PDB file of C-alpha atoms in Angstrom:
ATOM      1  CA  MET A 251      31.593 -12.112   1.897  1.00  0.00           C
ATOM      2  CA  SER A 252      34.781 -13.636   4.261  1.00  0.00           C
ATOM      3  CA  ASN A 253      33.651 -15.390   8.032  1.00  0.00           C
ATOM      4  CA  ASP A 254      35.499 -12.714  10.142  1.00  0.00           C
ATOM      5  CA  GLY A 255      33.797 -10.709  11.980  1.00  0.00           C
ATOM      6  CA  LYS A 256      30.494 -10.768  14.125  1.00  0.00           C
ATOM      7  CA  TYR A 257      27.486 -11.290  13.378  1.00  0.00           C
ATOM      8  CA  PRO A 258      25.998  -7.710  13.644  1.00  0.00           C
ATOM      9  CA  GLU A 259      28.709  -6.368  11.370  1.00  0.00           C
ATOM     10  CA  ARG A 260      28.417  -9.335   8.967  1.00  0.00           C
ATOM     11  CA  PHE A 261      24.956  -9.551   8.302  1.00  0.00           C
ATOM     12  CA  LEU A 262      23.116  -6.047   9.965  1.00  0.00           C
ATOM     13  CA  ASP A 263      25.038  -3.744   9.632  1.00  0.00           C
ATOM     14  CA  ALA A 264      26.664  -4.366   5.809  1.00  0.00           C
ATOM     15  CA  ASP A 265      25.031  -3.240   3.039  1.00  0.00           C
ATOM     16  CA  LEU A 266      23.046  -5.667   0.104  1.00  0.00           C
ATOM     17  CA  GLN A 267      26.493  -5.677  -2.345  1.00  0.00           C
ATOM     18  CA  THR A 268      28.249  -6.963   0.898  1.00  0.00           C
ATOM     19  CA  VAL A 269      26.819  -9.715   1.862  1.00  0.00           C
ATOM     20  CA  ASP A 270      24.954 -10.865  -1.480  1.00  0.00           C
ATOM     21  CA  ALA A 271      26.998  -9.078  -4.245  1.00  0.00           C
ATOM     22  CA  ASP A 272      24.866 -11.262  -6.770  1.00  0.00           C
ATOM     23  CA  VAL A 273      21.313 -10.009  -6.288  1.00  0.00           C
ATOM     24  CA  GLY A 274      22.717  -6.551  -5.464  1.00  0.00           C
ATOM     25  CA  ALA A 275      23.821  -7.381  -9.429  1.00  0.00           C
ATOM     26  CA  LEU A 276      20.286  -8.423 -10.134  1.00  0.00           C
ATOM     27  CA  ILE A 277      18.504  -5.576  -8.854  1.00  0.00           C
ATOM     28  CA  GLY A 278      20.956  -3.330 -10.777  1.00  0.00           C
ATOM     29  CA  LEU A 279      20.131  -5.435 -13.913  1.00  0.00           C
ATOM     30  CA  GLU A 280      16.594  -5.030 -13.585  1.00  0.00           C
ATOM     31  CA  GLU A 281      16.644  -1.398 -12.504  1.00  0.00           C
ATOM     32  CA  ALA A 282      18.297  -1.187 -15.405  1.00  0.00           C
ATOM     33  CA  ARG A 283      15.624  -3.001 -17.553  1.00  0.00           C
ATOM     34  CA  GLN A 284      12.419  -0.943 -15.858  1.00  0.00           C
ATOM     35  CA  ALA A 285      14.776   2.242 -16.716  1.00  0.00           C
ATOM     36  CA  HIS A 286      15.016   1.483 -20.321  1.00  0.00           C
ATOM     37  CA  LYS A 287      11.833  -0.831 -21.064  1.00  0.00           C
ATOM     38  CA  LEU A 288       7.865   0.969 -21.280  1.00  0.00           C
ATOM     39  CA  ILE A 289       5.882  -1.841 -19.145  1.00  0.00           C
ATOM     40  CA  LEU A 290       2.037  -1.538 -19.561  1.00  0.00           C
ATOM     41  CA  ILE A 291       1.045  -3.818 -16.802  1.00  0.00           C
ATOM     42  CA  ALA A 292      -0.897  -2.359 -14.547  1.00  0.00           C
ATOM     43  CA  SER A 293       0.091  -4.222 -11.327  1.00  0.00           C
ATOM     44  CA  GLU A 294       3.687  -3.214 -12.582  1.00  0.00           C
ATOM     45  CA  SER A 295       3.654   0.448 -12.452  1.00  0.00           C
ATOM     46  CA  ILE A 296       6.615   2.241 -11.502  1.00  0.00           C
ATOM     47  CA  CYS A 297       7.566   2.787  -8.373  1.00  0.00           C
ATOM     48  CA  PRO A 298       9.124   6.459  -6.732  1.00  0.00           C
ATOM     49  CA  LYS A 299      11.688   6.543  -5.376  1.00  0.00           C
ATOM     50  CA  ALA A 300      10.716   7.635  -2.669  1.00  0.00           C
ATOM     51  CA  VAL A 301       7.941   4.815  -1.354  1.00  0.00           C
ATOM     52  CA  ARG A 302      10.911   2.623  -2.774  1.00  0.00           C
ATOM     53  CA  ASP A 303      12.652   4.169   0.260  1.00  0.00           C
ATOM     54  CA  ALA A 304      10.074   3.931   2.528  1.00  0.00           C
ATOM     55  CA  LEU A 305       9.465   0.014   1.596  1.00  0.00           C
ATOM     56  CA  ALA A 306      13.079  -0.451   2.679  1.00  0.00           C
ATOM     57  CA  SER A 307      13.052   0.987   5.722  1.00  0.00           C
ATOM     58  CA  VAL A 308      13.313  -0.639   9.645  1.00  0.00           C
ATOM     59  CA  PHE A 309       9.130  -0.413   9.521  1.00  0.00           C
ATOM     60  CA  THR A 310       9.187  -3.465   7.913  1.00  0.00           C
ATOM     61  CA  ASN A 311      10.655  -5.245  10.851  1.00  0.00           C
ATOM     62  CA  LEU A 312       7.741  -4.532  12.536  1.00  0.00           C
ATOM     63  CA  TYR A 313       4.043  -6.381  13.054  1.00  0.00           C
ATOM     64  CA  ALA A 314       1.393  -3.797  13.292  1.00  0.00           C
ATOM     65  CA  GLU A 315      -1.543  -5.459  13.465  1.00  0.00           C
ATOM     66  CA  GLY A 316      -4.282  -3.690  14.568  1.00  0.00           C
ATOM     67  CA  TYR A 317      -4.746   0.273  14.268  1.00  0.00           C
ATOM     68  CA  PRO A 318      -3.301   3.862  16.198  1.00  0.00           C
ATOM     69  CA  SER A 319      -5.586   4.922  18.278  1.00  0.00           C
ATOM     70  CA  LEU A 320      -8.460   6.389  17.503  1.00  0.00           C
ATOM     71  CA  ARG A 321      -7.428   9.200  19.212  1.00  0.00           C
ATOM     72  CA  MET A 322      -4.548   9.849  16.726  1.00  0.00           C
ATOM     73  CA  THR A 323      -6.674   9.390  13.630  1.00  0.00           C
ATOM     74  CA  THR A 324      -9.220  11.574  14.156  1.00  0.00           C
ATOM     75  CA  ASP A 325      -6.583  14.775  15.243  1.00  0.00           C
ATOM     76  CA  GLU A 326      -5.840  17.538  13.074  1.00  0.00           C
ATOM     77  CA  ARG A 327      -2.993  16.871  11.314  1.00  0.00           C
ATOM     78  CA  GLN A 328      -0.627  19.272  13.152  1.00  0.00           C
ATOM     79  CA  GLU A 329      -1.789  17.953  15.880  1.00  0.00           C
ATOM     80  CA  LEU A 330      -0.958  14.835  14.178  1.00  0.00           C
ATOM     81  CA  THR A 331       2.666  15.741  13.620  1.00  0.00           C
ATOM     82  CA  ASN A 332       2.982  17.233  17.401  1.00  0.00           C
ATOM     83  CA  PHE A 333       5.147  14.112  18.050  1.00  0.00           C
ATOM     84  CA  SER A 334       5.764  14.733  21.937  1.00  0.00           C
ATOM     85  CA  ARG A 335       2.262  14.892  22.411  1.00  0.00           C
ATOM     86  CA  GLN A 336       1.317  11.855  20.996  1.00  0.00           C
ATOM     87  CA  LEU A 337       3.843   9.968  22.503  1.00  0.00           C
ATOM     88  CA  ALA A 338       2.434  10.453  25.345  1.00  0.00           C
ATOM     89  CA  PHE A 339      -0.519   9.817  24.530  1.00  0.00           C
ATOM     90  CA  HIS A 340       0.554   7.065  23.222  1.00  0.00           C
ATOM     91  CA  ARG A 341       2.521   5.884  27.242  1.00  0.00           C
ATOM     92  CA  ARG A 342      -1.020   6.537  28.841  1.00  0.00           C
ATOM     93  CA  TYR A 343      -3.903   5.018  26.591  1.00  0.00           C
ATOM     94  CA  SER A 344      -2.375   2.968  24.069  1.00  0.00           C
ATOM     95  CA  ASP A 345      -3.579   2.086  20.984  1.00  0.00           C
ATOM     96  CA  ARG A 346      -5.044  -0.586  19.339  1.00  0.00           C
ATOM     97  CA  ARG A 347      -2.436  -2.860  18.171  1.00  0.00           C
ATOM     98  CA  TYR A 348      -1.838  -6.636  19.071  1.00  0.00           C
ATOM     99  CA  TYR A 349       1.522  -5.851  19.214  1.00  0.00           C
ATOM    100  CA  ARG A 350       3.749  -3.031  21.290  1.00  0.00           C
ATOM    101  CA  GLY A 351       6.597  -1.378  19.577  1.00  0.00           C
ATOM    102  CA  CYS A 352       4.373   0.500  16.870  1.00  0.00           C
ATOM    103  CA  ASP A 353       4.650   3.762  18.348  1.00  0.00           C
ATOM    104  CA  PHE A 354       6.230   5.461  14.983  1.00  0.00           C
ATOM    105  CA  VAL A 355       3.871   3.321  13.369  1.00  0.00           C
ATOM    106  CA  ASN A 356       0.559   4.663  13.830  1.00  0.00           C
ATOM    107  CA  PHE A 357       1.671   8.320  13.182  1.00  0.00           C
ATOM    108  CA  VAL A 358       2.864   7.026   9.381  1.00  0.00           C
ATOM    109  CA  GLU A 359      -0.163   5.032   9.029  1.00  0.00           C
ATOM    110  CA  ALA A 360      -2.725   7.490  10.850  1.00  0.00           C
ATOM    111  CA  LEU A 361      -0.924  10.569   8.287  1.00  0.00           C
ATOM    112  CA  ALA A 362      -1.915   7.305   5.286  1.00  0.00           C
ATOM    113  CA  GLN A 363      -5.171   7.736   6.059  1.00  0.00           C
ATOM    114  CA  LYS A 364      -5.393  11.297   6.376  1.00  0.00           C
ATOM    115  CA  ARG A 365      -3.921  12.332   3.186  1.00  0.00           C
ATOM    116  CA  VAL A 366      -6.134   9.477   1.711  1.00  0.00           C
ATOM    117  CA  ALA A 367      -8.867  10.998   3.271  1.00  0.00           C
ATOM    118  CA  GLU A 368      -7.778  14.532   1.749  1.00  0.00           C
ATOM    119  CA  LEU A 369      -6.959  12.720  -1.816  1.00  0.00           C
ATOM    120  CA  PHE A 370     -11.029  11.476  -1.785  1.00  0.00           C
ATOM    121  CA  ALA A 371     -13.151  14.405  -0.086  1.00  0.00           C
ATOM    122  CA  THR A 372     -15.064  16.630  -1.163  1.00  0.00           C
ATOM    123  CA  ASP A 373     -17.422  19.618  -1.272  1.00  0.00           C
ATOM    124  CA  ALA A 374     -20.404  17.413   0.115  1.00  0.00           C
ATOM    125  CA  VAL A 375     -17.412  14.800   2.013  1.00  0.00           C
ATOM    126  CA  PRO A 376     -14.838  17.202   3.528  1.00  0.00           C
ATOM    127  CA  ALA A 377     -12.016  15.069   4.673  1.00  0.00           C
ATOM    128  CA  GLU A 378     -12.829  14.770   8.446  1.00  0.00           C
ATOM    129  CA  GLN A 379     -15.829  12.609   7.286  1.00  0.00           C
ATOM    130  CA  VAL A 380     -13.805  10.229   5.036  1.00  0.00           C
ATOM    131  CA  PHE A 381     -12.957   7.417   6.049  1.00  0.00           C
ATOM    132  CA  ALA A 382      -9.222   5.190   5.060  1.00  0.00           C
ATOM    133  CA  ASN A 383      -8.004   1.672   5.683  1.00  0.00           C
ATOM    134  CA  VAL A 384      -5.233   1.579   4.521  1.00  0.00           C
ATOM    135  CA  GLN A 385      -3.836  -2.055   5.540  1.00  0.00           C
ATOM    136  CA  PRO A 386      -4.726  -3.521   2.805  1.00  0.00           C
ATOM    137  CA  LEU A 387      -2.472  -6.570   1.781  1.00  0.00           C
ATOM    138  CA  SER A 388      -2.800  -6.751  -1.992  1.00  0.00           C
ATOM    139  CA  GLY A 389      -4.560  -5.252  -5.226  1.00  0.00           C
ATOM    140  CA  ALA A 390      -6.946  -7.745  -5.134  1.00  0.00           C
ATOM    141  CA  ALA A 391      -7.477  -7.190  -1.127  1.00  0.00           C
ATOM    142  CA  ALA A 392      -7.619  -3.222  -2.273  1.00  0.00           C
ATOM    143  CA  ASN A 393      -9.786  -3.819  -5.194  1.00  0.00           C
ATOM    144  CA  ASN A 394     -12.463  -5.694  -2.444  1.00  0.00           C
ATOM    145  CA  ALA A 395     -12.095  -3.210   0.202  1.00  0.00           C
ATOM    146  CA  VAL A 396     -13.567  -0.481  -2.480  1.00  0.00           C
ATOM    147  CA  TYR A 397     -15.863  -3.528  -3.813  1.00  0.00           C
ATOM    148  CA  GLU A 398     -17.190  -3.143   0.263  1.00  0.00           C
ATOM    149  CA  ALA A 399     -17.196  -0.008   0.634  1.00  0.00           C
ATOM    150  CA  PHE A 400     -19.276   1.614  -2.138  1.00  0.00           C
ATOM    151  CA  LEU A 401     -21.034  -1.486  -3.762  1.00  0.00           C
ATOM    152  CA  ASN A 402     -24.110  -3.672  -3.186  1.00  0.00           C
ATOM    153  CA  PRO A 403     -24.304  -7.068  -4.333  1.00  0.00           C
ATOM    154  CA  ALA A 404     -25.883  -6.806  -7.865  1.00  0.00           C
ATOM    155  CA  ASP A 405     -24.492  -3.322  -8.632  1.00  0.00           C
ATOM    156  CA  VAL A 406     -22.392  -2.586 -12.259  1.00  0.00           C
ATOM    157  CA  VAL A 407     -18.729  -3.012 -12.214  1.00  0.00           C
ATOM    158  CA  MET A 408     -16.884  -1.702 -15.120  1.00  0.00           C
ATOM    159  CA  GLY A 409     -13.716  -3.553 -15.823  1.00  0.00           C
ATOM    160  CA  MET A 410     -11.086  -4.083 -18.348  1.00  0.00           C
ATOM    161  CA  SER A 411     -11.571  -7.888 -19.729  1.00  0.00           C
ATOM    162  CA  LEU A 412      -9.352 -10.169 -18.457  1.00  0.00           C
ATOM    163  CA  SER A 413      -7.886 -10.591 -22.060  1.00  0.00           C
ATOM    164  CA  PHE A 414      -6.589  -7.527 -22.769  1.00  0.00           C
ATOM    165  CA  GLY A 415      -4.715  -6.680 -19.307  1.00  0.00           C
ATOM    166  CA  GLY A 416      -7.241  -6.568 -16.571  1.00  0.00           C
ATOM    167  CA  HIS A 417      -7.167  -8.547 -13.291  1.00  0.00           C
ATOM    168  CA  LEU A 418      -9.437 -11.435 -12.043  1.00  0.00           C
ATOM    169  CA  THR A 419     -10.375  -9.354  -9.805  1.00  0.00           C
ATOM    170  CA  HIS A 420     -12.372  -7.068 -12.282  1.00  0.00           C
ATOM    171  CA  GLY A 421     -15.018  -9.574 -13.059  1.00  0.00           C
ATOM    172  CA  SER A 422     -13.912 -12.608 -13.658  1.00  0.00           C
ATOM    173  CA  PRO A 423     -16.326 -15.122 -13.250  1.00  0.00           C
ATOM    174  CA  VAL A 424     -14.288 -17.652 -10.696  1.00  0.00           C
ATOM    175  CA  ASN A 425     -13.460 -14.126  -8.518  1.00  0.00           C
ATOM    176  CA  ARG A 426     -15.860 -12.638  -5.700  1.00  0.00           C
ATOM    177  CA  SER A 427     -16.074  -9.466  -8.265  1.00  0.00           C
ATOM    178  CA  GLY A 428     -17.651 -11.538 -10.643  1.00  0.00           C
ATOM    179  CA  LYS A 429     -19.800 -13.996  -8.520  1.00  0.00           C
ATOM    180  CA  HIS A 430     -21.754 -10.455  -6.347  1.00  0.00           C
ATOM    181  CA  PHE A 431     -21.702  -7.956  -9.303  1.00  0.00           C
ATOM    182  CA  ARG A 432     -22.848  -7.176 -12.800  1.00  0.00           C
ATOM    183  CA  ILE A 433     -19.517  -7.093 -14.564  1.00  0.00           C
ATOM    184  CA  VAL A 434     -19.473  -4.903 -17.546  1.00  0.00           C
ATOM    185  CA  SER A 435     -16.127  -5.501 -19.679  1.00  0.00           C
ATOM    186  CA  TYR A 436     -14.578  -3.393 -21.771  1.00  0.00           C
ATOM    187  CA  GLN A 437     -11.374  -3.843 -24.030  1.00  0.00           C
ATOM    188  CA  PRO A 438      -9.541  -1.168 -26.496  1.00  0.00           C
ATOM    189  CA  ASP A 439     -10.460  -1.399 -30.270  1.00  0.00           C
ATOM    190  CA  LYS A 440      -8.120  -4.259 -32.045  1.00  0.00           C
ATOM    191  CA  ALA A 441      -7.199  -1.705 -34.482  1.00  0.00           C
ATOM    192  CA  THR A 442      -7.179   1.607 -33.318  1.00  0.00           C
ATOM    193  CA  GLY A 443      -6.309   0.469 -29.860  1.00  0.00           C
ATOM    194  CA  LYS A 444      -8.803   3.199 -28.525  1.00  0.00           C
ATOM    195  CA  LEU A 445     -11.010   2.329 -25.408  1.00  0.00           C
TER     196      LEU A 445
END
């Protein structure tokens, strides 16, 4: 890329191929590798394009520490997507974030909470009684959130053996999961590949 032009045109408004053709080419090669290989590592499952698009959106520019307002997280979905109503409440009452500028992040997070609640709802526990935190930083943090939400110390946890594709958080003795829970590891039969 030439050094002509102002900073915004050169970097902020330019696409990746223009700013860094080498990294653009490497992304293309990795996309081709993933499209033509069978990847059996669970933590490397293929991310749908719509999810990648969302992850590459302007929301990545924001630091959204804290939570959306309680009003927003308890509203019905049709009220939640009434953007003008929600923004009026936000201007008046704010939210539980540590930084300003999270007006629209609040919508995304509250929608995600509602969708997770609907996913895990049962006849006995309706979505309105399921409370979801959708902020884990990693798979390990997500696993720990599940352990804390559903288990007591010394409860039994079944997880795939580390030597057969399991994760440290599935009961390794060096991980908190292996220290706080009784772990039953499983592995596929070497001859049949079945569990």
